[in-house]
PDB file of C-alpha atoms in Angstrom:
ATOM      1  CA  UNK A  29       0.000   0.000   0.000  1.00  0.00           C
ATOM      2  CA  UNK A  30       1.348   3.645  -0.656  1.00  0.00           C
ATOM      3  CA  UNK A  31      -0.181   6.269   1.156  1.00  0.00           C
ATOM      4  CA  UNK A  32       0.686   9.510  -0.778  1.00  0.00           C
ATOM      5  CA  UNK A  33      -0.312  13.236   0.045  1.00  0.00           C
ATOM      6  CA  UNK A  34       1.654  16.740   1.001  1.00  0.00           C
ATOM      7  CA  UNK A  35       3.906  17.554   3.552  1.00  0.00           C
ATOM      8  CA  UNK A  36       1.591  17.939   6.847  1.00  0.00           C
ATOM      9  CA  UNK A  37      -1.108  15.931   5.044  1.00  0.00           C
ATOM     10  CA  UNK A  38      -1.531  13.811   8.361  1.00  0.00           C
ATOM     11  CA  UNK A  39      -0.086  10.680   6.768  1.00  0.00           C
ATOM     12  CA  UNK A  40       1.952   9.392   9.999  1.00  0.00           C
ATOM     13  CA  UNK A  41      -1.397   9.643  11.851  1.00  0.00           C
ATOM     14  CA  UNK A  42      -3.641   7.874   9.339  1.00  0.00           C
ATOM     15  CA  UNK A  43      -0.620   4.859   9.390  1.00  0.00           C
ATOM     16  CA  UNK A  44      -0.493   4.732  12.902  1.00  0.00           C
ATOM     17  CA  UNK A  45      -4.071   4.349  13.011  1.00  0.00           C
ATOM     18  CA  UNK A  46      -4.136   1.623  10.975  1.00  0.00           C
ATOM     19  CA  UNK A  47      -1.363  -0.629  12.348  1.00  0.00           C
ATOM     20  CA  UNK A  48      -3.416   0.078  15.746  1.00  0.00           C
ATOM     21  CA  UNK A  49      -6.120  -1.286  13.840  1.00  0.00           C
ATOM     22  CA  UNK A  50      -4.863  -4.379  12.195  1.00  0.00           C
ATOM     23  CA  UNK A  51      -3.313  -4.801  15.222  1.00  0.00           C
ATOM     24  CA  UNK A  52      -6.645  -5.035  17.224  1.00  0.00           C
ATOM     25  CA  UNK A  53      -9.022  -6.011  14.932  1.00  0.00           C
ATOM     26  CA  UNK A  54     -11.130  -2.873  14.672  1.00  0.00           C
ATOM     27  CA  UNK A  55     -12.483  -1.200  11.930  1.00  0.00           C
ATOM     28  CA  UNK A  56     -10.287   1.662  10.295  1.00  0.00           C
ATOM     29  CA  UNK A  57     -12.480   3.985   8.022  1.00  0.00           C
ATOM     30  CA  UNK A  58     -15.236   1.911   7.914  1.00  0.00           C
ATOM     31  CA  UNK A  59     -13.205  -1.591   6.643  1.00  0.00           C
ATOM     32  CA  UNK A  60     -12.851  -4.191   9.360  1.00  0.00           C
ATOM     33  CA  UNK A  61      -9.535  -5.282   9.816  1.00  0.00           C
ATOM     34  CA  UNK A  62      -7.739  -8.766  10.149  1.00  0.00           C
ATOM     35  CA  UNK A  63      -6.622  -9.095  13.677  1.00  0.00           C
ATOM     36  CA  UNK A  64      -2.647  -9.683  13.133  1.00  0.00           C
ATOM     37  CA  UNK A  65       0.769  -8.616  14.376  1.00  0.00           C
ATOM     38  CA  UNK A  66       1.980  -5.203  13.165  1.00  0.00           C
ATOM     39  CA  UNK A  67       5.417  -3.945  12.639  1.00  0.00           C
ATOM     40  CA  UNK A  68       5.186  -0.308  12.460  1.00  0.00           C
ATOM     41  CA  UNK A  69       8.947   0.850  11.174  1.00  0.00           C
ATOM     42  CA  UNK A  70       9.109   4.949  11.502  1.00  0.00           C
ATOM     43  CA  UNK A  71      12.481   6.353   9.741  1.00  0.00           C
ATOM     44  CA  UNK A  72      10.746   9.681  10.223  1.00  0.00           C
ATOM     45  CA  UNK A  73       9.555  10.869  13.636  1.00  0.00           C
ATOM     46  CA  UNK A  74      11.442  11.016  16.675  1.00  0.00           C
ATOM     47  CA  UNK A  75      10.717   8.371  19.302  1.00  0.00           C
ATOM     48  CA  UNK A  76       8.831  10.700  21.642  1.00  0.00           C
ATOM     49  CA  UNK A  77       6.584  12.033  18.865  1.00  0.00           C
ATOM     50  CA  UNK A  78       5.336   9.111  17.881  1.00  0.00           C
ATOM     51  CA  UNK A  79       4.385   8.200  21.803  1.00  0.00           C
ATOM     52  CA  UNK A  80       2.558  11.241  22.012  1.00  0.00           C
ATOM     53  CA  UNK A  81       0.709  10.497  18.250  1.00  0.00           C
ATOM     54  CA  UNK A  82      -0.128   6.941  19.578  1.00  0.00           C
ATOM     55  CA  UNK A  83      -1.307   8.304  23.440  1.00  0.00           C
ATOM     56  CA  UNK A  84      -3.848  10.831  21.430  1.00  0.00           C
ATOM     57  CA  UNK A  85      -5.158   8.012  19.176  1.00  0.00           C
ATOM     58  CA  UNK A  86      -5.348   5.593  22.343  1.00  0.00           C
ATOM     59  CA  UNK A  87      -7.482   8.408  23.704  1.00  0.00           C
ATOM     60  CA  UNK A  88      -9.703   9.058  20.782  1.00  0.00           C
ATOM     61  CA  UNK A  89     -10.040   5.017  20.374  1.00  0.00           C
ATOM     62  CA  UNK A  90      -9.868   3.550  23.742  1.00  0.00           C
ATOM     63  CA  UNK A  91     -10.605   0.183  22.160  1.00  0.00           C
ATOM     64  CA  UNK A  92      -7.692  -0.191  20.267  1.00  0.00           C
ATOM     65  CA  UNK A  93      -5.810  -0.860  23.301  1.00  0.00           C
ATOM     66  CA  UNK A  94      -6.512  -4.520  22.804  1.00  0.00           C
ATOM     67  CA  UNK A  95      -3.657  -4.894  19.895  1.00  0.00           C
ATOM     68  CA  UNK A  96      -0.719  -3.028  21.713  1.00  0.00           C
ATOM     69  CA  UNK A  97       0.862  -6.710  22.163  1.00  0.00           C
ATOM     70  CA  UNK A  98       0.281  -7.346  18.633  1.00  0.00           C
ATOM     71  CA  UNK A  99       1.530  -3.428  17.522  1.00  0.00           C
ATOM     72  CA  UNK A 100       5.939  -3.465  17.165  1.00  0.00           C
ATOM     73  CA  UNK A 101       7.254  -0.196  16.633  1.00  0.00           C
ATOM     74  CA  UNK A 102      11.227   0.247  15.026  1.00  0.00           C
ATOM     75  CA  UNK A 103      12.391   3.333  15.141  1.00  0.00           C
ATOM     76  CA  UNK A 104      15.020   3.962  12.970  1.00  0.00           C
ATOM     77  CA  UNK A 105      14.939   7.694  12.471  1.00  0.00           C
ATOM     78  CA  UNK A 106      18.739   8.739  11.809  1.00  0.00           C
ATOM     79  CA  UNK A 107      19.872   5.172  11.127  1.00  0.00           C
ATOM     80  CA  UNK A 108      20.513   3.211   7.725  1.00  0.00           C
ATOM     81  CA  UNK A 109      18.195   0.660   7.789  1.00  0.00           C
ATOM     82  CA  UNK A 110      18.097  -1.624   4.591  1.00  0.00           C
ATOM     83  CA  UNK A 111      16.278  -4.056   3.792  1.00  0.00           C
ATOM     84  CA  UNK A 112      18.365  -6.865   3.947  1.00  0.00           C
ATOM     85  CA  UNK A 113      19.069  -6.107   7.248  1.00  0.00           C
ATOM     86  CA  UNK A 114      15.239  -5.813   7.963  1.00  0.00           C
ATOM     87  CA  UNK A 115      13.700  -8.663   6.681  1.00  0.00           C
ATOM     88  CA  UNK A 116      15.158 -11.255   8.851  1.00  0.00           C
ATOM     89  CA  UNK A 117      14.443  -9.530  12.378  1.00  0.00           C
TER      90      UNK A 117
END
């Protein structure tokens, strides 16, 4: 999936929102989701931002608390990360 739109577009938010999702089973815009392990891998925020992204959207969807076993977060902001180096972990 590729998730396109401009800079400040909310684009992190609508991701995060969905690995929370798949992660608990719940719907995300209206689609049910699969319940199933999510790695979330974020070269772009700093650690801290995305806690405070993921404590608002625990907020606004209490019920998506369920997957936060199931929900991995890397973050690899300011490190080379490829994808042969990925894959296996």
């Amino acid at each position: 999936m590729i998730l396109g739109g401009t800079s400040k577009s909310n684009k992190s938010w609508c991701l995060l929102e969905m690995a929370m999702c798949v992660a608990s089973g719940a719907n995300w815009w209206g689609r049910r989701c699969a319940m199933m392990p999510v790695v979330y891998i974020n070269f772009e925020l700093p650690r801290w931002a995305v806690g405070q992204r993921l404590g608002a959207l625990w907020t606004a969807r209490p019920e998506l608390v369920e997957g936060l076993d199931r929900l991995h977060m890397w973050n690899l902001r300011g490190q080379n990360a490829d994808l042969t180096l990925l894959r296996p972990k």
